[in-house]
Amino acid sequence: MTDTTAADATLAPAAKPATKPARPFFSSGPCAKPPGWSAAALATDSLGRSHRSKIGKNRLAYCIDLMRELLNLPETHRIGIVPGSDTGAFEMAMWTMLGAKPVTTLAWESFGEGWVTDAAKQLNLNPTIIRADYGQLPDLSAVDFSNDVLFTWNGTTSGVRVPNADWIPADREGLTFADATSAVFAYDIDWAKIDVATFSWQKVLGGEGAHGVLILGPRAVERLETHTPAWPLPKVFRLMSKGKLAEGVFKGETINTPSMLAVEDAIFALEWGKSVGGAKGLITRSDANAAALDKIVADRDWLGHLAADTPSRSKTSVCLTVAGADEAFIKSFAALLEKEGAAYDVAGYRDAPAGLRIWCGATVDTADIEALGPWLDWAYAQTKAA
């Protein structure tokens, strides 16, 4: 057994574990590729072809159809592939739809703070800002839904998520904008409560970055068709054509040239997701991974969750505290694991409190989470001794 004495005790050197995770990929973005993935497994007929060719349009439309199917997205909601990963998709939504109503922004980690900066300093909207520290969730009951409301469903850098959509009223006046990039395919999302959602393939699907996905409910479409922003819009943000929604964007006619290799990679991930049970299967895999990591944390005095409240604790980007650790300690800790090929990219986000961040999304195998525990013990003991 590995020594797991109290954090302030002198630890005996832990024996190096004999078994490593088969796939030691625990990065929170880009995330682990789906099991069975290889570049050779990707379809390539669309490569070297125009994205506006018949095959290009068909593959883009097929990718959109698969996303709709796996997300159980109602026909009332449009889904499109846009530039700039999740960041580009969310900023596209902000630049094209905000300004018609007052704005409330929620922030409890770095990406939420990014949307605060955009709303306050770039768009000069004087937003109401509701904040919480890393590891905490703001008071959701304080949100005024006569405003447009911006929030992250799952705070990737803090390990904190909204537990559900019950706090969002059905009869809201403003629009809800959900940065859902570490949430879609991992949680059951009530789409009736979401007017705008964004994500990227690089998270729960284990796809490639650079492309974002924008989901618009009917109220968001109405806003686009009745509101003209007070600021100029760059070409890559323009969703309107001759006073109407550019419907082609939501049928695979992308605003600019996409990477068809990234599209084929996303299709592979979506077809894999379908093979494991669709949305329910992907959620089950994420839940199992988070439960396995919870057990590792519960068995060790020196390890804890940054998000203390279980209902609002992420099941994808799980952020952990390490007793007595500072940034230098975590850097050395993570470097040891990487050198041994036992775990890659597990240091916490640079703006977050010093700690670990373990991705538990659906493309990770639970057996690899379980195999990680003894390696955490070993790296902790080695780093303490050093």
mmCIF file of C-alpha atoms in Angstrom:
data_model
loop_
_atom_site.group_PDB
_atom_site.id
_atom_site.type_symbol
_atom_site.label_atom_id
_atom_site.label_comp_id
_atom_site.label_asym_id
_atom_site.label_seq_id
_atom_site.Cartn_x
_atom_site.Cartn_y
_atom_site.Cartn_z
ATOM 1 C CA MET A 1 0.000 0.000 0.000
ATOM 2 C CA THR A 2 1.145 3.523 -0.706
ATOM 3 C CA ASP A 3 1.796 5.725 2.300
ATOM 4 C CA THR A 4 -1.016 8.304 2.579
ATOM 5 C CA THR A 5 -0.185 9.824 5.940
ATOM 6 C CA ALA A 6 -1.192 13.365 6.848
ATOM 7 C CA ALA A 7 0.151 16.045 4.580
ATOM 8 C CA ASP A 8 2.385 17.643 7.203
ATOM 9 C CA ALA A 9 4.059 14.349 8.107
ATOM 10 C CA THR A 10 7.362 13.174 6.646
ATOM 11 C CA LEU A 11 6.509 10.753 3.850
ATOM 12 C CA ALA A 12 8.524 7.629 3.235
ATOM 13 C CA PRO A 13 9.579 7.326 -0.380
ATOM 14 C CA ALA A 14 6.719 5.683 -2.279
ATOM 15 C CA ALA A 15 7.504 2.781 -4.554
ATOM 16 C CA LYS A 16 7.081 3.555 -8.221
ATOM 17 C CA PRO A 17 3.832 1.925 -9.378
ATOM 18 C CA ALA A 18 4.142 -1.002 -11.764
ATOM 19 C CA THR A 19 1.110 -0.146 -13.890
ATOM 20 C CA LYS A 20 0.621 3.042 -15.862
ATOM 21 C CA PRO A 21 -2.589 4.390 -17.381
ATOM 22 C CA ALA A 22 -2.843 2.885 -20.858
ATOM 23 C CA ARG A 23 -3.706 6.334 -22.235
ATOM 24 C CA PRO A 24 -2.223 8.941 -19.872
ATOM 25 C CA PHE A 25 -4.004 11.869 -21.553
ATOM 26 C CA PHE A 26 -5.693 13.996 -18.868
ATOM 27 C CA SER A 27 -5.448 17.452 -20.459
ATOM 28 C CA SER A 28 -8.498 19.690 -20.145
ATOM 29 C CA GLY A 29 -8.146 20.879 -23.717
ATOM 30 C CA PRO A 30 -7.358 19.591 -26.204
ATOM 31 C CA CYS A 31 -8.597 16.447 -24.483
ATOM 32 C CA ALA A 32 -7.960 12.738 -24.954
ATOM 33 C CA LYS A 33 -8.925 11.362 -28.346
ATOM 34 C CA PRO A 34 -11.737 8.800 -28.357
ATOM 35 C CA PRO A 35 -10.723 5.191 -27.638
ATOM 36 C CA GLY A 36 -9.671 3.465 -30.834
ATOM 37 C CA TRP A 37 -8.780 6.723 -32.565
ATOM 38 C CA SER A 38 -5.999 6.865 -35.137
ATOM 39 C CA ALA A 39 -5.317 9.234 -37.984
ATOM 40 C CA ALA A 40 -5.604 6.275 -40.343
ATOM 41 C CA ALA A 41 -9.194 5.703 -39.191
ATOM 42 C CA LEU A 42 -10.390 9.089 -40.465
ATOM 43 C CA ALA A 43 -12.289 9.395 -43.737
ATOM 44 C CA THR A 44 -10.218 11.367 -46.219
ATOM 45 C CA ASP A 45 -12.326 11.704 -49.382
ATOM 46 C CA SER A 46 -13.220 15.298 -48.468
ATOM 47 C CA LEU A 47 -9.573 16.343 -48.057
ATOM 48 C CA GLY A 48 -8.163 18.437 -50.850
ATOM 49 C CA ARG A 49 -11.691 19.292 -51.947
ATOM 50 C CA SER A 50 -13.534 22.570 -51.629
ATOM 51 C CA HIS A 51 -15.735 22.839 -48.587
ATOM 52 C CA ARG A 52 -18.335 24.129 -51.050
ATOM 53 C CA SER A 53 -18.138 21.014 -53.209
ATOM 54 C CA LYS A 54 -20.921 18.435 -52.942
ATOM 55 C CA ILE A 55 -18.821 16.165 -50.726
ATOM 56 C CA GLY A 56 -17.641 19.089 -48.598
ATOM 57 C CA LYS A 57 -21.163 20.350 -47.972
ATOM 58 C CA ASN A 58 -22.428 16.828 -47.319
ATOM 59 C CA ARG A 59 -19.758 16.095 -44.712
ATOM 60 C CA LEU A 60 -20.308 19.412 -42.942
ATOM 61 C CA ALA A 61 -24.065 18.835 -42.919
ATOM 62 C CA TYR A 62 -23.548 15.271 -41.661
ATOM 63 C CA CYS A 63 -21.373 16.580 -38.822
ATOM 64 C CA ILE A 64 -24.129 19.026 -37.851
ATOM 65 C CA ASP A 65 -26.762 16.275 -38.009
ATOM 66 C CA LEU A 66 -24.671 14.033 -35.750
ATOM 67 C CA MET A 67 -24.220 16.823 -33.205
ATOM 68 C CA ARG A 68 -27.971 17.455 -33.182
ATOM 69 C CA GLU A 69 -28.671 13.749 -32.683
ATOM 70 C CA LEU A 70 -26.190 13.232 -29.865
ATOM 71 C CA LEU A 71 -27.220 16.430 -28.074
ATOM 72 C CA ASN A 72 -30.944 15.628 -28.408
ATOM 73 C CA LEU A 73 -31.227 19.167 -29.730
ATOM 74 C CA PRO A 74 -34.803 20.176 -30.618
ATOM 75 C CA GLU A 75 -35.609 21.241 -34.156
ATOM 76 C CA THR A 76 -36.327 24.735 -32.810
ATOM 77 C CA HIS A 77 -32.589 25.226 -32.294
ATOM 78 C CA ARG A 78 -30.107 25.842 -35.104
ATOM 79 C CA ILE A 79 -26.544 24.567 -34.972
ATOM 80 C CA GLY A 80 -23.620 25.903 -36.977
ATOM 81 C CA ILE A 81 -19.853 25.486 -37.327
ATOM 82 C CA VAL A 82 -18.019 28.805 -36.921
ATOM 83 C CA PRO A 83 -14.422 30.100 -36.689
ATOM 84 C CA GLY A 84 -12.304 30.501 -33.586
ATOM 85 C CA SER A 85 -13.149 27.542 -31.350
ATOM 86 C CA ASP A 86 -15.488 28.168 -28.392
ATOM 87 C CA THR A 87 -14.025 31.641 -27.862
ATOM 88 C CA GLY A 88 -14.865 32.687 -31.405
ATOM 89 C CA ALA A 89 -18.369 31.244 -31.158
ATOM 90 C CA PHE A 90 -19.132 32.993 -27.868
ATOM 91 C CA GLU A 91 -17.722 36.324 -29.002
ATOM 92 C CA MET A 92 -19.705 36.025 -32.235
ATOM 93 C CA ALA A 93 -22.857 35.654 -30.134
ATOM 94 C CA MET A 94 -21.958 38.615 -27.905
ATOM 95 C CA TRP A 95 -21.020 40.969 -30.748
ATOM 96 C CA THR A 96 -24.101 40.174 -32.824
ATOM 97 C CA MET A 97 -26.844 40.002 -30.160
ATOM 98 C CA LEU A 98 -25.928 42.116 -27.134
ATOM 99 C CA GLY A 99 -26.939 45.743 -26.732
ATOM 100 C CA ALA A 100 -30.708 45.384 -26.971
ATOM 101 C CA LYS A 101 -31.127 44.840 -23.211
ATOM 102 C CA PRO A 102 -29.066 45.347 -20.053
ATOM 103 C CA VAL A 103 -26.479 42.613 -19.500
ATOM 104 C CA THR A 104 -25.578 40.472 -16.477
ATOM 105 C CA THR A 105 -22.332 38.511 -16.534
ATOM 106 C CA LEU A 106 -21.494 35.677 -14.149
ATOM 107 C CA ALA A 107 -17.852 34.865 -13.453
ATOM 108 C CA TRP A 108 -16.257 32.295 -11.185
ATOM 109 C CA GLU A 109 -13.177 31.439 -13.235
ATOM 110 C CA SER A 110 -10.943 32.819 -15.972
ATOM 111 C CA PHE A 111 -13.134 32.310 -19.033
ATOM 112 C CA GLY A 112 -16.148 33.882 -17.364
ATOM 113 C CA GLU A 113 -13.888 36.806 -16.515
ATOM 114 C CA GLY A 114 -13.007 37.002 -20.202
ATOM 115 C CA TRP A 115 -16.665 37.561 -21.073
ATOM 116 C CA VAL A 116 -16.854 40.221 -18.347
ATOM 117 C CA THR A 117 -13.940 42.019 -20.006
ATOM 118 C CA ASP A 118 -15.578 41.823 -23.423
ATOM 119 C CA ALA A 119 -18.925 43.134 -22.169
ATOM 120 C CA ALA A 120 -17.452 45.882 -19.985
ATOM 121 C CA LYS A 121 -14.343 47.074 -21.806
ATOM 122 C CA GLN A 122 -14.793 46.104 -25.444
ATOM 123 C CA LEU A 123 -18.540 46.567 -25.949
ATOM 124 C CA ASN A 124 -18.906 49.184 -23.159
ATOM 125 C CA LEU A 125 -22.218 47.706 -21.975
ATOM 126 C CA ASN A 126 -21.761 48.523 -18.276
ATOM 127 C CA PRO A 127 -22.844 45.009 -17.269
ATOM 128 C CA THR A 128 -24.005 43.860 -13.871
ATOM 129 C CA ILE A 129 -21.225 41.539 -12.701
ATOM 130 C CA ILE A 130 -21.863 38.681 -10.266
ATOM 131 C CA ARG A 131 -18.640 37.015 -9.197
ATOM 132 C CA ALA A 132 -17.451 34.166 -7.007
ATOM 133 C CA ASP A 133 -13.975 32.967 -6.101
ATOM 134 C CA TYR A 134 -12.378 29.923 -7.711
ATOM 135 C CA GLY A 135 -14.077 26.822 -6.314
ATOM 136 C CA GLN A 136 -17.346 28.640 -5.580
ATOM 137 C CA LEU A 137 -20.550 29.291 -7.510
ATOM 138 C CA PRO A 138 -22.206 32.748 -7.411
ATOM 139 C CA ASP A 139 -25.663 33.240 -5.946
ATOM 140 C CA LEU A 140 -27.757 32.207 -8.932
ATOM 141 C CA SER A 141 -30.927 33.457 -7.266
ATOM 142 C CA ALA A 142 -29.568 37.015 -7.563
ATOM 143 C CA VAL A 143 -29.696 36.971 -11.373
ATOM 144 C CA ASP A 144 -32.149 39.385 -12.984
ATOM 145 C CA PHE A 145 -33.522 37.670 -16.085
ATOM 146 C CA SER A 146 -34.977 40.857 -17.518
ATOM 147 C CA ASN A 147 -31.338 41.207 -18.589
ATOM 148 C CA ASP A 148 -29.369 39.176 -21.075
ATOM 149 C CA VAL A 149 -27.360 36.728 -18.956
ATOM 150 C CA LEU A 150 -23.895 35.368 -19.799
ATOM 151 C CA PHE A 151 -22.442 32.375 -17.926
ATOM 152 C CA THR A 152 -20.202 29.333 -18.254
ATOM 153 C CA TRP A 153 -22.064 26.060 -17.740
ATOM 154 C CA ASN A 154 -18.881 24.311 -16.612
ATOM 155 C CA GLY A 155 -15.947 26.419 -15.462
ATOM 156 C CA THR A 156 -13.034 24.544 -17.016
ATOM 157 C CA THR A 157 -10.389 26.332 -14.945
ATOM 158 C CA SER A 158 -12.176 26.182 -11.577
ATOM 159 C CA GLY A 159 -13.941 22.832 -11.634
ATOM 160 C CA VAL A 160 -17.280 24.491 -10.815
ATOM 161 C CA ARG A 161 -20.472 24.092 -12.845
ATOM 162 C CA VAL A 162 -24.091 25.080 -12.633
ATOM 163 C CA PRO A 163 -25.889 21.987 -11.246
ATOM 164 C CA ASN A 164 -28.778 22.251 -13.734
ATOM 165 C CA ALA A 165 -30.950 24.823 -15.500
ATOM 166 C CA ASP A 166 -33.619 25.061 -12.782
ATOM 167 C CA TRP A 167 -32.418 28.563 -11.830
ATOM 168 C CA ILE A 168 -33.329 29.877 -15.295
ATOM 169 C CA PRO A 169 -37.019 30.867 -15.617
ATOM 170 C CA ALA A 170 -39.014 29.737 -18.625
ATOM 171 C CA ASP A 171 -40.631 33.185 -18.931
ATOM 172 C CA ARG A 172 -37.382 35.188 -18.918
ATOM 173 C CA GLU A 173 -37.271 38.481 -20.806
ATOM 174 C CA GLY A 174 -33.589 38.457 -21.672
ATOM 175 C CA LEU A 175 -31.539 35.878 -23.537
ATOM 176 C CA THR A 176 -29.349 33.254 -21.863
ATOM 177 C CA PHE A 177 -25.842 32.846 -23.305
ATOM 178 C CA ALA A 178 -24.135 29.638 -22.122
ATOM 179 C CA ASP A 179 -20.465 28.995 -22.734
ATOM 180 C CA ALA A 180 -20.939 25.239 -22.584
ATOM 181 C CA THR A 181 -17.654 24.006 -23.990
ATOM 182 C CA SER A 182 -16.792 21.583 -21.154
ATOM 183 C CA ALA A 183 -20.438 20.687 -20.587
ATOM 184 C CA VAL A 184 -22.092 19.519 -23.805
ATOM 185 C CA PHE A 185 -22.024 15.717 -24.149
ATOM 186 C CA ALA A 186 -21.262 15.439 -20.410
ATOM 187 C CA TYR A 187 -24.455 16.812 -18.799
ATOM 188 C CA ASP A 188 -28.149 16.684 -19.545
ATOM 189 C CA ILE A 189 -28.875 20.231 -20.759
ATOM 190 C CA ASP A 190 -32.373 21.651 -20.768
ATOM 191 C CA TRP A 191 -32.320 23.327 -24.175
ATOM 192 C CA ALA A 192 -35.593 25.163 -23.540
ATOM 193 C CA LYS A 193 -33.678 27.274 -20.994
ATOM 194 C CA ILE A 194 -30.780 28.090 -23.319
ATOM 195 C CA ASP A 195 -31.076 30.700 -26.063
ATOM 196 C CA VAL A 196 -27.423 30.651 -27.123
ATOM 197 C CA ALA A 197 -24.856 27.934 -26.461
ATOM 198 C CA THR A 198 -21.292 27.506 -27.666
ATOM 199 C CA PHE A 199 -18.673 24.783 -27.477
ATOM 200 C CA SER A 200 -15.714 23.317 -29.326
ATOM 201 C CA TRP A 201 -14.970 19.778 -30.472
ATOM 202 C CA GLN A 202 -11.711 19.682 -28.516
ATOM 203 C CA LYS A 203 -13.384 19.104 -25.131
ATOM 204 C CA VAL A 204 -15.763 16.215 -24.377
ATOM 205 C CA LEU A 205 -15.547 14.835 -27.920
ATOM 206 C CA GLY A 206 -11.746 14.823 -27.930
ATOM 207 C CA GLY A 207 -11.748 16.543 -31.323
ATOM 208 C CA GLU A 208 -9.468 19.205 -32.717
ATOM 209 C CA GLY A 209 -9.489 22.920 -31.883
ATOM 210 C CA ALA A 210 -9.873 26.047 -34.059
ATOM 211 C CA HIS A 211 -13.553 25.448 -34.887
ATOM 212 C CA GLY A 212 -16.449 26.497 -32.695
ATOM 213 C CA VAL A 213 -20.058 25.400 -32.593
ATOM 214 C CA LEU A 214 -22.864 27.942 -32.181
ATOM 215 C CA ILE A 215 -26.362 26.852 -31.132
ATOM 216 C CA LEU A 216 -29.230 29.342 -31.453
ATOM 217 C CA GLY A 217 -32.712 28.962 -30.022
ATOM 218 C CA PRO A 218 -35.697 30.739 -31.606
ATOM 219 C CA ARG A 219 -35.463 33.736 -29.253
ATOM 220 C CA ALA A 220 -31.854 34.276 -30.303
ATOM 221 C CA VAL A 221 -32.835 34.186 -33.961
ATOM 222 C CA GLU A 222 -35.551 36.748 -33.260
ATOM 223 C CA ARG A 223 -32.945 38.989 -31.583
ATOM 224 C CA LEU A 224 -30.652 38.751 -34.597
ATOM 225 C CA GLU A 225 -33.466 39.695 -36.962
ATOM 226 C CA THR A 226 -34.772 42.620 -34.892
ATOM 227 C CA HIS A 227 -31.600 44.140 -33.392
ATOM 228 C CA THR A 228 -28.764 45.893 -35.169
ATOM 229 C CA PRO A 229 -25.605 46.247 -33.037
ATOM 230 C CA ALA A 230 -24.209 49.732 -32.486
ATOM 231 C CA TRP A 231 -20.700 48.591 -33.389
ATOM 232 C CA PRO A 232 -19.191 47.303 -36.647
ATOM 233 C CA LEU A 233 -18.988 43.538 -37.150
ATOM 234 C CA PRO A 234 -16.045 41.742 -38.780
ATOM 235 C CA LYS A 235 -16.928 39.361 -41.592
ATOM 236 C CA VAL A 236 -16.384 36.220 -39.506
ATOM 237 C CA PHE A 237 -19.061 37.393 -37.036
ATOM 238 C CA ARG A 238 -21.799 38.194 -39.543
ATOM 239 C CA LEU A 239 -24.828 35.943 -39.208
ATOM 240 C CA MET A 240 -27.276 38.143 -41.117
ATOM 241 C CA SER A 241 -27.780 38.572 -44.853
ATOM 242 C CA LYS A 242 -30.220 41.119 -46.296
ATOM 243 C CA GLY A 243 -32.009 41.472 -42.969
ATOM 244 C CA LYS A 244 -32.498 37.725 -42.466
ATOM 245 C CA LEU A 245 -30.584 35.005 -40.682
ATOM 246 C CA ALA A 246 -27.943 33.479 -42.940
ATOM 247 C CA GLU A 247 -29.540 30.027 -42.811
ATOM 248 C CA GLY A 248 -26.754 28.475 -44.844
ATOM 249 C CA VAL A 249 -24.389 28.777 -41.882
ATOM 250 C CA PHE A 250 -26.584 26.267 -40.070
ATOM 251 C CA LYS A 251 -26.566 23.828 -42.974
ATOM 252 C CA GLY A 252 -22.809 23.547 -43.334
ATOM 253 C CA GLU A 253 -22.124 26.638 -45.462
ATOM 254 C CA THR A 254 -19.431 27.994 -43.178
ATOM 255 C CA ILE A 255 -18.551 31.691 -43.020
ATOM 256 C CA ASN A 256 -14.915 31.001 -43.836
ATOM 257 C CA THR A 257 -12.936 27.950 -44.932
ATOM 258 C CA PRO A 258 -12.963 25.166 -42.337
ATOM 259 C CA SER A 259 -10.390 22.417 -41.938
ATOM 260 C CA MET A 260 -12.041 19.377 -43.476
ATOM 261 C CA LEU A 261 -9.513 17.228 -41.602
ATOM 262 C CA ALA A 262 -10.827 18.672 -38.323
ATOM 263 C CA VAL A 263 -14.386 18.070 -39.537
ATOM 264 C CA GLU A 264 -13.587 14.429 -40.337
ATOM 265 C CA ASP A 265 -11.966 14.079 -36.923
ATOM 266 C CA ALA A 266 -15.135 15.456 -35.307
ATOM 267 C CA ILE A 267 -17.266 13.040 -37.326
ATOM 268 C CA PHE A 268 -15.131 10.143 -36.068
ATOM 269 C CA ALA A 269 -15.665 11.300 -32.472
ATOM 270 C CA LEU A 270 -19.401 11.760 -32.967
ATOM 271 C CA GLU A 271 -19.797 8.326 -34.567
ATOM 272 C CA TRP A 272 -17.844 6.847 -31.653
ATOM 273 C CA GLY A 273 -20.152 8.701 -29.254
ATOM 274 C CA LYS A 274 -23.146 7.228 -31.043
ATOM 275 C CA SER A 275 -21.632 3.733 -30.723
ATOM 276 C CA VAL A 276 -21.358 4.017 -26.918
ATOM 277 C CA GLY A 277 -24.984 5.022 -26.427
ATOM 278 C CA GLY A 278 -25.184 8.607 -27.595
ATOM 279 C CA ALA A 279 -25.686 11.377 -25.049
ATOM 280 C CA LYS A 280 -26.631 8.956 -22.257
ATOM 281 C CA GLY A 281 -23.598 6.791 -22.916
ATOM 282 C CA LEU A 282 -21.223 9.762 -22.971
ATOM 283 C CA ILE A 283 -22.690 11.149 -19.747
ATOM 284 C CA THR A 284 -22.371 7.719 -18.101
ATOM 285 C CA ARG A 285 -18.697 7.519 -19.046
ATOM 286 C CA SER A 286 -17.982 10.994 -17.639
ATOM 287 C CA ASP A 287 -19.882 10.185 -14.440
ATOM 288 C CA ALA A 288 -17.904 6.955 -13.966
ATOM 289 C CA ASN A 289 -14.599 8.767 -14.443
ATOM 290 C CA ALA A 290 -15.535 11.495 -11.964
ATOM 291 C CA ALA A 291 -16.629 8.874 -9.421
ATOM 292 C CA ALA A 292 -13.321 7.039 -9.778
ATOM 293 C CA LEU A 293 -11.402 10.267 -9.187
ATOM 294 C CA ASP A 294 -13.649 11.106 -6.210
ATOM 295 C CA LYS A 295 -12.603 7.808 -4.621
ATOM 296 C CA ILE A 296 -8.933 8.614 -5.148
ATOM 297 C CA VAL A 297 -9.422 11.990 -3.459
ATOM 298 C CA ALA A 298 -11.439 10.542 -0.565
ATOM 299 C CA ASP A 299 -8.688 8.009 0.195
ATOM 300 C CA ARG A 300 -5.926 10.641 0.520
ATOM 301 C CA ASP A 301 -5.566 13.237 3.265
ATOM 302 C CA TRP A 302 -3.330 15.449 1.146
ATOM 303 C CA LEU A 303 -5.673 15.681 -1.829
ATOM 304 C CA GLY A 304 -8.955 17.621 -2.001
ATOM 305 C CA HIS A 305 -11.504 19.166 -4.359
ATOM 306 C CA LEU A 306 -11.246 22.874 -5.125
ATOM 307 C CA ALA A 307 -15.046 22.824 -5.558
ATOM 308 C CA ALA A 308 -16.305 21.813 -2.119
ATOM 309 C CA ASP A 309 -20.001 21.745 -3.055
ATOM 310 C CA THR A 310 -20.745 18.381 -4.681
ATOM 311 C CA PRO A 311 -23.790 19.399 -6.807
ATOM 312 C CA SER A 312 -21.794 22.194 -8.458
ATOM 313 C CA ARG A 313 -18.556 20.213 -8.833
ATOM 314 C CA SER A 314 -17.463 19.540 -12.386
ATOM 315 C CA LYS A 315 -17.524 15.988 -13.686
ATOM 316 C CA THR A 316 -15.248 16.855 -16.582
ATOM 317 C CA SER A 317 -12.540 19.372 -15.613
ATOM 318 C CA VAL A 318 -11.987 18.268 -12.012
ATOM 319 C CA CYS A 319 -9.746 20.689 -10.099
ATOM 320 C CA LEU A 320 -7.894 19.380 -7.044
ATOM 321 C CA THR A 321 -6.046 20.971 -4.151
ATOM 322 C CA VAL A 322 -2.735 19.556 -2.930
ATOM 323 C CA ALA A 323 -1.856 20.188 0.707
ATOM 324 C CA GLY A 324 1.022 22.629 1.110
ATOM 325 C CA ALA A 325 1.582 22.993 -2.620
ATOM 326 C CA ASP A 326 2.562 26.184 -4.394
ATOM 327 C CA GLU A 327 3.025 26.792 -8.115
ATOM 328 C CA ALA A 328 6.605 25.477 -8.125
ATOM 329 C CA PHE A 329 5.555 22.304 -6.289
ATOM 330 C CA ILE A 330 2.776 21.601 -8.785
ATOM 331 C CA LYS A 331 5.099 22.248 -11.716
ATOM 332 C CA SER A 332 7.594 19.697 -10.381
ATOM 333 C CA PHE A 333 4.805 17.251 -9.497
ATOM 334 C CA ALA A 334 3.320 17.370 -12.990
ATOM 335 C CA ALA A 335 6.742 17.190 -14.640
ATOM 336 C CA LEU A 336 7.544 13.963 -12.794
ATOM 337 C CA LEU A 337 4.341 12.345 -14.025
ATOM 338 C CA GLU A 338 4.976 13.482 -17.580
ATOM 339 C CA LYS A 339 8.569 12.219 -17.528
ATOM 340 C CA GLU A 340 7.341 8.786 -16.470
ATOM 341 C CA GLY A 341 4.613 8.751 -19.110
ATOM 342 C CA ALA A 342 2.048 8.274 -16.335
ATOM 343 C CA ALA A 343 -0.017 11.446 -16.795
ATOM 344 C CA TYR A 344 0.194 14.375 -19.164
ATOM 345 C CA ASP A 345 -0.953 17.970 -18.616
ATOM 346 C CA VAL A 346 -2.376 17.668 -15.090
ATOM 347 C CA ALA A 347 -1.173 20.961 -13.610
ATOM 348 C CA GLY A 348 -3.969 23.422 -12.832
ATOM 349 C CA TYR A 349 -4.718 26.403 -15.042
ATOM 350 C CA ARG A 350 -2.185 29.216 -14.747
ATOM 351 C CA ASP A 351 -4.668 31.735 -13.244
ATOM 352 C CA ALA A 352 -6.256 29.239 -10.841
ATOM 353 C CA PRO A 353 -5.039 28.404 -7.310
ATOM 354 C CA ALA A 354 -2.069 26.024 -7.384
ATOM 355 C CA GLY A 355 -3.307 22.467 -7.772
ATOM 356 C CA LEU A 356 -4.055 19.676 -10.203
ATOM 357 C CA ARG A 357 -6.670 19.456 -12.943
ATOM 358 C CA ILE A 358 -7.717 16.017 -14.181
ATOM 359 C CA TRP A 359 -9.966 15.696 -17.221
ATOM 360 C CA CYS A 360 -12.698 13.115 -16.680
ATOM 361 C CA GLY A 361 -14.662 13.562 -19.889
ATOM 362 C CA ALA A 362 -16.123 10.709 -21.894
ATOM 363 C CA THR A 363 -13.071 9.973 -24.048
ATOM 364 C CA VAL A 364 -11.056 8.987 -20.942
ATOM 365 C CA ASP A 365 -11.288 5.351 -19.808
ATOM 366 C CA THR A 366 -12.203 4.795 -16.163
ATOM 367 C CA ALA A 367 -9.430 2.216 -15.784
ATOM 368 C CA ASP A 368 -6.896 4.951 -16.573
ATOM 369 C CA ILE A 369 -8.340 7.206 -13.854
ATOM 370 C CA GLU A 370 -8.081 4.307 -11.391
ATOM 371 C CA ALA A 371 -4.476 3.613 -12.418
ATOM 372 C CA LEU A 372 -3.607 7.263 -11.846
ATOM 373 C CA GLY A 373 -4.084 7.136 -8.039
ATOM 374 C CA PRO A 374 -0.842 5.312 -7.119
ATOM 375 C CA TRP A 375 1.094 7.574 -9.473
ATOM 376 C CA LEU A 376 -0.239 10.644 -7.698
ATOM 377 C CA ASP A 377 0.991 9.140 -4.422
ATOM 378 C CA TRP A 378 4.412 8.488 -5.898
ATOM 379 C CA ALA A 379 4.789 11.952 -7.429
ATOM 380 C CA TYR A 380 3.587 13.631 -4.231
ATOM 381 C CA ALA A 381 6.112 11.728 -2.100
ATOM 382 C CA GLN A 382 8.942 12.375 -4.559
ATOM 383 C CA THR A 383 8.187 16.087 -4.757
ATOM 384 C CA LYS A 384 7.904 16.406 -0.969
ATOM 385 C CA ALA A 385 11.218 14.633 -0.514
ATOM 386 C CA ALA A 386 12.924 16.908 -3.030
#
